[in-house]
Coordinates of C-alpha atoms and ligand atoms in Angstrom, one line a residue:
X1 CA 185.2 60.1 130.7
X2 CA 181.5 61.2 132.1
X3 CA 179.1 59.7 133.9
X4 CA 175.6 59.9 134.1
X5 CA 173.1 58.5 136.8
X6 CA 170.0 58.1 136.2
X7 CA 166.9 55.8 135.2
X8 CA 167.6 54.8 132.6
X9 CA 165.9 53.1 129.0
X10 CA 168.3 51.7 126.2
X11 CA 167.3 49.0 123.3
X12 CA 169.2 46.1 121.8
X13 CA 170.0 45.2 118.6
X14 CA 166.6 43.3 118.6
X15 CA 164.5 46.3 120.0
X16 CA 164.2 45.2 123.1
X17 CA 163.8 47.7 125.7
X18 CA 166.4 47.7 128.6
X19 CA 165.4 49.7 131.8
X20 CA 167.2 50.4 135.2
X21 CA 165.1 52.4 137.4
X22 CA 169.1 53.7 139.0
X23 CA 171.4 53.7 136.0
X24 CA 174.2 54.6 134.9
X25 CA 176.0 55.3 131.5
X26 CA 179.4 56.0 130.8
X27 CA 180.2 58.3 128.0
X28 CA 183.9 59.3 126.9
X29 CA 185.8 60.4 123.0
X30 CA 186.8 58.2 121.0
X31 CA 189.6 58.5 118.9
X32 CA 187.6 60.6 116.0
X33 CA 186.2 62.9 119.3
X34 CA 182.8 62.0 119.1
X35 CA 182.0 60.7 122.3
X36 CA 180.4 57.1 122.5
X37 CA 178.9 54.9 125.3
X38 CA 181.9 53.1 126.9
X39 CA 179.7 51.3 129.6
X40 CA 175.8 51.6 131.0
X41 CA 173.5 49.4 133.1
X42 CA 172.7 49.1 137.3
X43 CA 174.1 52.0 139.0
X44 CA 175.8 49.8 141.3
X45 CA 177.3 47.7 138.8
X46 CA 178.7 50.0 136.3
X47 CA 179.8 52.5 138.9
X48 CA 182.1 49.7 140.6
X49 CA 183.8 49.0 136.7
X50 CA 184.6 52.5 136.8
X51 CA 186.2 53.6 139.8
X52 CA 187.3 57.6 139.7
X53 CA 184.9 58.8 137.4
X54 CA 182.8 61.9 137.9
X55 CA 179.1 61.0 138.2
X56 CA 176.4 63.6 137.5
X57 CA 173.3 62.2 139.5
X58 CA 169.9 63.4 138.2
X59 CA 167.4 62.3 140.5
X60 CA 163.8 61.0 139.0
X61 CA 164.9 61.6 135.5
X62 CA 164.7 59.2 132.5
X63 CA 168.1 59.1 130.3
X64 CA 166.8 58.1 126.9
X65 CA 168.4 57.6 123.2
X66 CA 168.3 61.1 121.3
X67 CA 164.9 60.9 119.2
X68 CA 165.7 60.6 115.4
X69 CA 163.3 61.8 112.9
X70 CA 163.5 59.9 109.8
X71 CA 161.7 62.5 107.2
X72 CA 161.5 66.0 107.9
X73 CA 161.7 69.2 105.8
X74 CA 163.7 72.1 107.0
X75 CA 162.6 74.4 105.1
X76 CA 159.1 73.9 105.9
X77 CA 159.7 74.9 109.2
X78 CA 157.4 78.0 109.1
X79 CA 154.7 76.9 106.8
X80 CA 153.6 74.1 109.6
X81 CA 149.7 74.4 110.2
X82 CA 149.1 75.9 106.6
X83 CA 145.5 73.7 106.2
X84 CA 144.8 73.0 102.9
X85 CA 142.5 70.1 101.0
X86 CA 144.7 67.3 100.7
X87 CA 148.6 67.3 100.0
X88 CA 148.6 68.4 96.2
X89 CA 146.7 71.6 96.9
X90 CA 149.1 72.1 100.1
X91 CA 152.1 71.8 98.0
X92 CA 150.7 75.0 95.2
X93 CA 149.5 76.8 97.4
X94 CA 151.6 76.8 100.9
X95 CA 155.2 74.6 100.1
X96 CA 156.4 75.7 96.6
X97 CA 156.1 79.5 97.6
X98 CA 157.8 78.9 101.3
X99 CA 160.6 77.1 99.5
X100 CA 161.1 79.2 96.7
X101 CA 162.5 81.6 99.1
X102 CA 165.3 79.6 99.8
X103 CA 167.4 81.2 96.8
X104 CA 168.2 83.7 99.3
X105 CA 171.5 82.0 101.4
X106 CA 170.9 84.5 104.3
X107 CA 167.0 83.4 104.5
X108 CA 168.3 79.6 104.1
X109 CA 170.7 80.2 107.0
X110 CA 168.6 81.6 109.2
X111 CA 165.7 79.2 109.0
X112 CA 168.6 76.5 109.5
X113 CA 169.1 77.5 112.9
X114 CA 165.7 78.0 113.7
X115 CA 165.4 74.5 112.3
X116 CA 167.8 73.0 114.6
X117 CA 166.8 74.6 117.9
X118 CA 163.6 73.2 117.3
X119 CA 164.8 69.9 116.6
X120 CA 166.9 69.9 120.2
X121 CA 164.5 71.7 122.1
X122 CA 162.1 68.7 121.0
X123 CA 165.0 65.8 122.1
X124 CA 165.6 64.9 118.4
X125 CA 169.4 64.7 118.0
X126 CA 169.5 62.8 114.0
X127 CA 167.2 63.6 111.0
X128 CA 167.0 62.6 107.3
X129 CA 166.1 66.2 106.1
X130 CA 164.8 67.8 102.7
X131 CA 166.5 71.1 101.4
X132 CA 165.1 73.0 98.8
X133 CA 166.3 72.9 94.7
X134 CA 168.8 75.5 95.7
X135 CA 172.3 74.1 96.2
X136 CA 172.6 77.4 99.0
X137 CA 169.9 75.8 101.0
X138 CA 171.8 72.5 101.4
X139 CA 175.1 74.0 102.7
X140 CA 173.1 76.3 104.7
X141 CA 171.7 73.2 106.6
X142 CA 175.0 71.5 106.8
X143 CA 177.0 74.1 107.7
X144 CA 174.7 74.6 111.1
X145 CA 174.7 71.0 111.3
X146 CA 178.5 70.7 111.3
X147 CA 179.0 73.6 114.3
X148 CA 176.7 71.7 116.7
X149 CA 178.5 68.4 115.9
X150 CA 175.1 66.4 114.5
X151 CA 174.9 63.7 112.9
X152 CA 172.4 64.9 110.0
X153 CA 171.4 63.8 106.5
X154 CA 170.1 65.9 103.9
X155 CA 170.1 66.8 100.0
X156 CA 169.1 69.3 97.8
X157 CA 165.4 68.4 95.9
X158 CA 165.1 67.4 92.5
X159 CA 162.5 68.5 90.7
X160 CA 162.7 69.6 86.9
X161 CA 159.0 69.2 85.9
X162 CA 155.8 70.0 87.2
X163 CA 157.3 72.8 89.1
X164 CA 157.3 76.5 89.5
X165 CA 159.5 78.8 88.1
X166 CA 162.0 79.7 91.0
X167 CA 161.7 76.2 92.1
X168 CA 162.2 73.7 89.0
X169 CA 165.7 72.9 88.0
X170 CA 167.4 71.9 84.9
X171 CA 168.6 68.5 84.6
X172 CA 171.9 68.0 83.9
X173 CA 172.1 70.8 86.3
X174 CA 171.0 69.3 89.1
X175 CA 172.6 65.9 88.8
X176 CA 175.9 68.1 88.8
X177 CA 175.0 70.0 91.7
X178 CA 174.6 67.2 93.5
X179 CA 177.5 65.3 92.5
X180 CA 179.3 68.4 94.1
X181 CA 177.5 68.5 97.0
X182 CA 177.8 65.1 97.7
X183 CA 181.7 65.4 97.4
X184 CA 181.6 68.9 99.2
X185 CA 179.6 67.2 102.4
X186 CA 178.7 63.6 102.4
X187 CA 181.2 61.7 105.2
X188 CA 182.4 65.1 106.6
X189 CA 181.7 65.3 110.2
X190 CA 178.9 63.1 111.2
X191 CA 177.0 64.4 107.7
X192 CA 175.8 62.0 105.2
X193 CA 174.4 63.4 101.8
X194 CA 171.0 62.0 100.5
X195 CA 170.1 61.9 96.6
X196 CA 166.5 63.8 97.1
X197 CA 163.9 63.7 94.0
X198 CA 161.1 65.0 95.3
X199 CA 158.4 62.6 93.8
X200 CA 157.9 60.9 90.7
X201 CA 155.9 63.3 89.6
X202 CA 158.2 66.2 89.5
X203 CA 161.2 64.4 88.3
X204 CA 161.9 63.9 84.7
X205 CA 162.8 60.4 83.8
X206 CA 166.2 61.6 82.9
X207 CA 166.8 63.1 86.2
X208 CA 165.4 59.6 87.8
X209 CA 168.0 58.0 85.4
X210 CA 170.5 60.5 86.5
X211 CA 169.6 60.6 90.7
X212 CA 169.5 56.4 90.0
X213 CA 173.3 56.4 88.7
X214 CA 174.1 58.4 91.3
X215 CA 172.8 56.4 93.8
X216 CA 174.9 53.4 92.5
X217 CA 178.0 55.9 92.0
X218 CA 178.4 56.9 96.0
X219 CA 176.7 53.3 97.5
X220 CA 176.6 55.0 101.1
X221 CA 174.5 57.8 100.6
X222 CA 171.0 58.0 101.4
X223 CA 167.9 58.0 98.8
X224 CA 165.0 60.3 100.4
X225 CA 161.8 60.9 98.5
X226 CA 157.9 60.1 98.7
X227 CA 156.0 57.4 98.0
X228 CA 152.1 56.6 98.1
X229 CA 151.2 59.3 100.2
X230 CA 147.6 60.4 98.4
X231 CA 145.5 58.8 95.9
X232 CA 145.3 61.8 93.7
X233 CA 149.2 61.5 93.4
X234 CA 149.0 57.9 93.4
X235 CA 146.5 58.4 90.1
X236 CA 148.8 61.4 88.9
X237 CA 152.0 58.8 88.9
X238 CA 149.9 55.9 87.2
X239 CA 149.3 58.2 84.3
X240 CA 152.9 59.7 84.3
X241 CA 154.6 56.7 84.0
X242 CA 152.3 54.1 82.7
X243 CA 154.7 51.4 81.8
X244 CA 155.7 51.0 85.3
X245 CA 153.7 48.6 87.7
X246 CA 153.0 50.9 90.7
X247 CA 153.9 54.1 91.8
X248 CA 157.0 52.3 94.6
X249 CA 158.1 50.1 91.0
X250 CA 158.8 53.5 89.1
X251 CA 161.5 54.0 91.6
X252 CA 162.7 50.6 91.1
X253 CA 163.1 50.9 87.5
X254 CA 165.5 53.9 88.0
X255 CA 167.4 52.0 90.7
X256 CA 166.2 54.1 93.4
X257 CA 164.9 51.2 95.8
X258 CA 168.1 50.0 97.8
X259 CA 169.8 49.9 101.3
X260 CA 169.9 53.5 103.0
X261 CA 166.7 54.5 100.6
X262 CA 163.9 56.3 102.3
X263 CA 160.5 56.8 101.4
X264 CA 157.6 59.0 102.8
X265 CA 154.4 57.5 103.7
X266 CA 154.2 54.3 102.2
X267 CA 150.3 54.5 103.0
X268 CA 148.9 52.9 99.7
X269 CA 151.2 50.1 98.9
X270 CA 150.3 46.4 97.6
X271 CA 151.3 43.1 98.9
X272 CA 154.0 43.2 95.9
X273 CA 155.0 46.6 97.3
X274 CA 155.6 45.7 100.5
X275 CA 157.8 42.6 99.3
X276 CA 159.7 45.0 97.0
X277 CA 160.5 47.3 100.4
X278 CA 161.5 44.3 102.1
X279 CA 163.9 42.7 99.1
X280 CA 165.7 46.0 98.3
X281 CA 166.4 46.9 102.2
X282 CA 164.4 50.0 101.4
X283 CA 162.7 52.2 104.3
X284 CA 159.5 53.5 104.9
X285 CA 159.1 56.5 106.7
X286 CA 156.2 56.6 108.8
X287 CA 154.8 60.5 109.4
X288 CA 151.6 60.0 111.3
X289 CA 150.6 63.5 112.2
X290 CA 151.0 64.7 108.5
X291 CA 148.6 62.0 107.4
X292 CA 146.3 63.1 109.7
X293 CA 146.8 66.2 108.7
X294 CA 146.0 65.8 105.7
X295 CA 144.0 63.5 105.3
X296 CA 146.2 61.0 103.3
X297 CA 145.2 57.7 105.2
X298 CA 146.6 55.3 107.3
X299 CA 150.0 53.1 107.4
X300 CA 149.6 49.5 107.9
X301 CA 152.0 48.5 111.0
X302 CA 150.9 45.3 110.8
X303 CA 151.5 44.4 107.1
X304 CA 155.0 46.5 107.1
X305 CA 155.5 44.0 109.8
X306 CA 154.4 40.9 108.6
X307 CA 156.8 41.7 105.4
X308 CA 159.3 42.6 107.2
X309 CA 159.7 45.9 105.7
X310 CA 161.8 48.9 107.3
X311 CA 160.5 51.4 109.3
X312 CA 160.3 54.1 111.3
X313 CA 158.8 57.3 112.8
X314 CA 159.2 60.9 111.6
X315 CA 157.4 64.3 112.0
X316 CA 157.2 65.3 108.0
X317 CA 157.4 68.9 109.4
X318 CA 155.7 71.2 107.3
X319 CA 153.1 68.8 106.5
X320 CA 153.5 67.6 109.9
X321 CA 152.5 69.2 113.0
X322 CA 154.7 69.0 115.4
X323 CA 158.5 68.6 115.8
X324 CA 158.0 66.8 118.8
X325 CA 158.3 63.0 119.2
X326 CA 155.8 63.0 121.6
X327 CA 153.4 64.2 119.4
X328 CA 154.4 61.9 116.4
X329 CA 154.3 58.7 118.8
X330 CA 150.9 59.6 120.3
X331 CA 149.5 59.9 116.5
X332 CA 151.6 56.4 115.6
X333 CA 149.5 54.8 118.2
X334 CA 146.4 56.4 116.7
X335 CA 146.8 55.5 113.6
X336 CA 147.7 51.9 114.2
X337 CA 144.8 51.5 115.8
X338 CA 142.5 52.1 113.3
X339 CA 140.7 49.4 111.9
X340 CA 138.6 50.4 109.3
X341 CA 140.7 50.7 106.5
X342 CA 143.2 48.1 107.7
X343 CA 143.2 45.8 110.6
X344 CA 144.1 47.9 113.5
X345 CA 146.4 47.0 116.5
X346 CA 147.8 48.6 119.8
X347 CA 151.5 49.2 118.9
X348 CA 153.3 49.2 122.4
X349 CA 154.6 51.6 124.0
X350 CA 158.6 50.8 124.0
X351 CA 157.6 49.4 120.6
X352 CA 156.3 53.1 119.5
X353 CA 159.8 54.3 121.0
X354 CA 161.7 52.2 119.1
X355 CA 160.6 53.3 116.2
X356 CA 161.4 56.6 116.7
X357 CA 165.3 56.0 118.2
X358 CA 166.8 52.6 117.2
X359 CA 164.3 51.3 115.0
X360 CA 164.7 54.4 112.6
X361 CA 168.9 54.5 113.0
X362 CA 168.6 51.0 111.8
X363 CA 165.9 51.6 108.7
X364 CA 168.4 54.3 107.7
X365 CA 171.4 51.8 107.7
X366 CA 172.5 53.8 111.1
X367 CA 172.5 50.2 113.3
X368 CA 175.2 50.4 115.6
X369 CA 176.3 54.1 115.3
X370 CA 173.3 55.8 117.4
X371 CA 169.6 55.7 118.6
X372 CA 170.2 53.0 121.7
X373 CA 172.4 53.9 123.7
X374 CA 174.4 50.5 123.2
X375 CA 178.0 50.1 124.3
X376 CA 180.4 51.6 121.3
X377 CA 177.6 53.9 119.8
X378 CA 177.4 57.7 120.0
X379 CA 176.3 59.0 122.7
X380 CA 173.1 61.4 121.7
X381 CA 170.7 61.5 124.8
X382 CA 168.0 63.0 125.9
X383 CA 167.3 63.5 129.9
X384 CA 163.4 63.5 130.5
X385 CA 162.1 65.2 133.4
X386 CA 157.9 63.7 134.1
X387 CA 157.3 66.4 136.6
X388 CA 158.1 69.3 134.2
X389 CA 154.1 68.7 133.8
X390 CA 151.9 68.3 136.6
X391 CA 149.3 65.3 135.0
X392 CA 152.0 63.7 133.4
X393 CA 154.0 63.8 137.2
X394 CA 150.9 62.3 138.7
X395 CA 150.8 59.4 136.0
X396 CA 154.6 58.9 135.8
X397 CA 154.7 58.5 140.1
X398 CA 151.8 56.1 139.2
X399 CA 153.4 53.9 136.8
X400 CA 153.9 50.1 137.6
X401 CA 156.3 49.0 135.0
X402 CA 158.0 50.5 131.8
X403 CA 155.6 50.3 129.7
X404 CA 153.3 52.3 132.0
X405 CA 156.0 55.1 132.3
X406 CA 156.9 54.9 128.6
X407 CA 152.8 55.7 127.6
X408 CA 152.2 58.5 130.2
X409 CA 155.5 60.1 128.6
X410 CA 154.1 59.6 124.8
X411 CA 150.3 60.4 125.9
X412 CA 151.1 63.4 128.2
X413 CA 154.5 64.4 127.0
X414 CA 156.0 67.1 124.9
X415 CA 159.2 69.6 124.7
X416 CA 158.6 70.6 128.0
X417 CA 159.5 67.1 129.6
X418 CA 163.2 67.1 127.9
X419 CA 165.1 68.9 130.3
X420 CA 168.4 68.2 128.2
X421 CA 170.0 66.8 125.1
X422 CA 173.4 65.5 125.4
X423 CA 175.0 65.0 121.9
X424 CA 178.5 63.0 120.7
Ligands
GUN1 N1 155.2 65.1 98.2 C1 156.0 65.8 97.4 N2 156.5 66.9 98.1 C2 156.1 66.8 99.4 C3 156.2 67.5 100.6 O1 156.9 68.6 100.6 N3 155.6 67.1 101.7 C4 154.8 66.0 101.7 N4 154.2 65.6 102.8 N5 154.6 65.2 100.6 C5 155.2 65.6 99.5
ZN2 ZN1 157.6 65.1 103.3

């Protein structure tokens, strides 16, 4: 067993923020090795329930749940800040020619590990993460994944039309590709395989059939595509599959809407949308900075809410601009705020963390297992250090209650604040 003192910030089951300005938490292996939370709360408290056991003591740091990005693609990693007019034009001319290169298992294994260094460097310890088409690219991911003990999700992309050459698949191809993949990786470790069409638009409707029956075949998997992100796709979708009542419906009617499915964006969704998320336990992945980036529009916090429709933060890194969760809260606020193409509101700040930690382990069917540092749950954790930037110091010494701290962290914060990342 370890322990670690510190302040501290957890989250119930409920999302409730739980803070001790002197904490401790108490971390040891469980049976399967991965080492879970055995005990945390008031430093005086906890430390008298566990008598013996080394404490670490970091002074005027914030222990925090490990971040955990919900939609991110690895592969994208080097084509982030690639500007282009709007997302269809960014995926010709920047994403299909970065991921096309991903044939190449030595290229695939080396972004990999860039990938992940970013990824702890910037506090996130989980991710739901796009491959490429290339089965190579997929156990490249995992295979780094499984050496640092992560838990990861990820899948090879489906896309058999509307492609380029060195990037489309073949159908019955890729369905058995992933079938093997699934089998080769999906419960191994702390890995979980997701079923990944790219978008409707670049799926057949035999390979939606196909990734729909697979869904229903292996019940635990994840789902991870996009959904609504642009209303030149959404216009491209409408006239690709007419007989289907929105773009989120086409995914229904290939049983792709269930628990553990995660889509993109979810920017230009209807009321009957929204109810749809809500019914089939589906999750919307929220990318904030890659909206802004380009120029997609807004997500509506407040009607996700009000239909009480899954969801949660991620960076959409390459589209995104930043692997940091800093950066992806800050632009959450932002775009919640604005209130001209939707009523805006001032998400809080423990509200915006939430949805970055427990908030998204639980929209990806992950309640209980990480993201809040609850009692029996893995023990990923980040240790945040305010001073590591002077303004940021000044604001943090400033604060006069959690919320306070919480918004100089997301407003002034980035890598540099997270001093460590402790993982299970
Ligand atoms: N829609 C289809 N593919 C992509 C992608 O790679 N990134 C984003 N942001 N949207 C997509
Ligand atoms: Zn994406």
């Amino acid at each position: 067993m370890k322990a670690y003192r510190a302040q501290l910030l957890r989250f119930d089951a409920q999302g409730q923020a739980l803070y001790e300005s002197d904490g401790l938490l108490v971390t040891g292996p469980g049976s399967d090795g991965v080492r879970r939370v055995i005990d945390a709360g008031a430093y005086r408290a906890v430390a008298a329930r566990h008598p013996g056991v080394p404490v670490t003591h970091w002074q005027g740091r914030l222990i925090a749940p490990g971040f955990i990005d919900m939609h991110v693609h690895y592969p994208q990693t080097d084509i982030i800040g690639s500007p282009a007019d709007g997302l269809l034009p960014w995926l010709t001319n920047y994403t299909f020619p970065a991921e096309m290169r991903f044939a190449d298992p030595a290229y695939a294994a080396e972004i990999a590990h860039v990938f992940f260094e970013e990824l702890l460097r910037n506090g996130v310890t989980t991710a739901l993460t796009f491959a490429t088409a290339h089965p190579a690219s997929v156990d490249a991911f995992f295979h780094e994944a499984q050496k640092r003990g992560l838990r990861m999700m990820g899948g090879k992309v489906l896309q058999d039309r509307h492609s380029p050459d060195g990037l489309r698949d073949e159908t019955e191809q890729s369905l058995a590709d992933t079938e093997a993949l699934i089998r080769r990786w999906h419960g191994k470790d702390r890995l979980g395989y997701a079923i990944t069409p790219r978008f409707a638009p670049t799926s057949s409707e035999a390979q939606l059939r196909g990734a729909g029956e697979l869904a229903a075949r292996y019940g635990d998997t994840w789902i991870h595509s996009h959904v609504a992100e642009n209303r030149d796709e959404v216009r491209w979708v409408r006239e690709l599959f007419p007989q289907s009542r929105s773009y989120l419906s086409v995914y229904e009617d290939f049983g792709l809407l269930r628990a553990r499915a995660v889509y993109a964006h979810c920017i230009h969704l209807d009321a009957d949308d929204r109810a749809l998320m809500h019914a089939s336990a589906s999750a919307a992945a929220v990318s904030p900075t890659s909206n802004l980036f380009l120029g997609s529009g807004f997500f509506d916090f407040g009607a996700a809410q009000a239909a009480g429709m899954l969801h949660g933060l991620a960076s959409d890194v390459g589209g995104g601009t930043s692997f940091s969760p800093f950066r992806t809260m800050l632009a959450a606020y932002f775009i919640g705020r604005e209130g001209q193409s939707k009523p805006g509101l001032s998400l809080a700040p423990s509200e915006l963390w939430w949805l970055h930690t427990g908030g998204a382990a639980r929209a990806l069917g992950l309640q209980g297992c990480t993201g809040t540092l609850a009692t029996g749950t893995e023990a990923d954790f980040v240790v945040l250090n305010p001073d590591a930037i002077p303004l940021l110091a000044r604001k943090a010494r400033r604060a006069q209650n959690l919320q306070e701290l919480l918004f100089a962290l997301i407003v002034l914060g980035d890598d540099r604040v997270v001093e460590r990342v402790v993982t299970a």
